[in-house]
C-alpha positions as semicolon CSV with decimal commas, in nm:
position;residue;x (nm);y (nm);z (nm)
1;X;-1,000;-0,266;0,678
2;X;-0,681;-0,071;0,736
3;X;-0,491;-0,318;0,520
4;X;-0,731;-0,270;0,230
5;X;-0,695;0,107;0,254
6;X;-0,315;0,082;0,260
7;X;-0,319;-0,151;-0,041
8;X;-0,537;0,091;-0,239
9;X;-0,304;0,382;-0,156
10;X;-0,002;0,175;-0,260
11;X;-0,168;0,083;-0,590
12;X;-0,250;0,450;-0,650
13;X;0,117;0,533;-0,600
14;X;0,224;0,272;-0,857
15;X;-0,041;0,399;-1,097
16;X;0,098;0,752;-1,059
17;X;0,441;0,631;-1,165
18;X;0,300;0,435;-1,460
19;X;0,101;0,732;-1,592
20;X;0,388;0,974;-1,523
21;X;0,617;0,756;-1,733
22;X;0,378;0,763;-2,028
23;X;0,285;1,131;-2,012
24;X;0,644;1,249;-2,021
25;X;0,762;0,962;-2,248
26;X;1,037;0,845;-2,013
27;X;1,181;0,500;-2,091
28;X;1,145;0,239;-1,819
29;X;1,521;0,204;-1,780
30;X;1,576;0,575;-1,706
31;X;1,760;0,646;-1,380
32;X;1,498;0,902;-1,272
33;X;1,235;0,628;-1,253
34;X;1,472;0,395;-1,070
35;X;1,547;0,660;-0,806
36;X;1,180;0,743;-0,784
37;X;1,101;0,378;-0,705
38;X;1,370;0,370;-0,435
39;X;1,236;0,694;-0,291
40;X;0,885;0,550;-0,275
41;X;1,010;0,227;-0,125
42;X;1,194;0,398;0,159
43;X;0,923;0,655;0,233
44;X;0,626;0,421;0,210
45;X;0,738;0,173;0,478
46;X;0,725;0,416;0,774
47;X;0,417;0,585;0,629
48;X;0,227;0,257;0,608
49;X;0,331;0,167;0,963
50;X;0,220;0,504;1,098
51;X;-0,114;0,479;0,922
52;X;-0,167;0,123;1,043
53;X;-0,084;0,220;1,400
54;X;-0,324;0,515;1,379
55;X;-0,609;0,300;1,248
56;X;-0,562;0,005;1,485
57;X;-0,462;0,182;1,809
58;X;-0,754;0,365;1,974
59;X;-0,513;0,565;2,192
60;X;-0,349;0,736;1,893
61;X;-0,503;1,068;1,799
62;X;-0,264;1,178;1,523
63;X;-0,091;1,031;1,220
64;X;0,286;1,072;1,191
65;X;0,475;1,305;0,961
66;X;0,599;1,025;0,734
67;X;0,240;0,948;0,640
68;X;0,161;1,311;0,562
69;X;0,479;1,345;0,356
70;X;0,394;1,031;0,158
71;X;0,033;1,147;0,115
72;X;0,144;1,491;-0,011
73;X;0,391;1,329;-0,249
74;X;0,128;1,095;-0,393
75;X;-0,128;1,374;-0,420
76;X;0,123;1,601;-0,598
77;X;0,206;1,326;-0,845
78;X;-0,163;1,263;-0,912
79;X;-0,224;1,635;-0,973
80;X;0,075;1,654;-1,209
81;X;-0,057;1,353;-1,399
82;X;-0,401;1,511;-1,431
83;X;-0,259;1,848;-1,530
84;X;-0,015;1,728;-1,795
85;X;-0,213;1,425;-1,907
86;X;-0,539;1,590;-2,008
87;X;-0,509;1,451;-2,361
88;X;-0,445;1,103;-2,221
89;X;-0,748;1,115;-1,989
90;X;-0,978;1,275;-2,248
91;X;-1,035;0,942;-2,424
92;X;-1,055;0,742;-2,102
93;X;-1,342;0,494;-2,089
94;X;-1,471;0,550;-1,738
95;X;-1,643;0,210;-1,731
96;X;-1,311;0,026;-1,747
97;X;-1,164;0,253;-1,481
98;X;-1,455;0,191;-1,243
99;X;-1,429;-0,186;-1,306
100;X;-1,053;-0,176;-1,238
101;X;-1,103;0,027;-0,920
102;X;-1,379;-0,206;-0,799
103;X;-1,160;-0,510;-0,856
104;X;-0,874;-0,345;-0,666
105;X;-1,100;-0,268;-0,370
106;X;-1,257;-0,616;-0,364
107;X;-0,919;-0,793;-0,386
108;X;-0,779;-0,575;-0,109
109;X;-1,074;-0,650;0,116
110;X;-1,049;-1,023;0,033
111;X;-0,679;-1,018;0,126
112;X;-0,753;-0,858;0,463
113;X;-1,037;-1,101;0,536
114;X;-0,811;-1,394;0,447
115;X;-0,536;-1,268;0,677
116;X;-0,780;-1,218;0,965
117;X;-0,928;-1,564;0,911
118;X;-0,582;-1,724;0,897
119;X;-0,474;-1,548;1,217
120;X;-0,786;-1,650;1,408
121;X;-0,747;-2,011;1,291
122;X;-0,386;-2,014;1,412
123;X;-0,492;-1,877;1,750
124;X;-0,765;-2,140;1,780
125;X;-0,520;-2,416;1,694
126;X;-0,268;-2,290;1,949
127;X;-0,524;-2,261;2,224
128;X;-0,659;-2,611;2,155
129;X;-0,309;-2,758;2,148
130;X;-0,324;-2,855;1,779
131;X;-0,024;-2,666;1,646
132;X;0,268;-2,582;1,870
133;X;0,485;-2,294;1,764
134;X;0,862;-2,330;1,750
135;X;0,906;-2,092;2,042
136;X;0,679;-2,295;2,268
137;X;0,845;-2,621;2,166
138;X;1,188;-2,472;2,235
139;X;1,075;-2,338;2,575
140;X;0,929;-2,673;2,678
141;X;1,254;-2,849;2,585
142;X;1,455;-2,595;2,783
143;X;1,232;-2,647;3,089
144;X;1,308;-3,022;3,094
């Protein structure tokens, strides 16, 4: 379920940028938005890895600083959007928002389940001798 949680956080980050752009009426081609996207791209990769390692490794007791920096950045953007976008959120139909959020959660969980299923099927095929990976085929050729 770590993958689903990461996907939801990533979608929240993109939603922050989308709402931020509309609240402050910034055109999509503005350099500030471009640099913001690059900033998110370069800070999210180590943050996602640190969070994934924390969730999947039982020996880890703490999350890394990249994750906390990314979390603080996303939270600050969300608070700015709520603060300056009160007029935008006043007319928000909460039913559509809940439906959108539910779909995001379900699709994220479905993606994780599909990846787990695919990985277990690959492992079963390898152990039964059905599919041979390129590395194994190369090693067996080198042994001859």
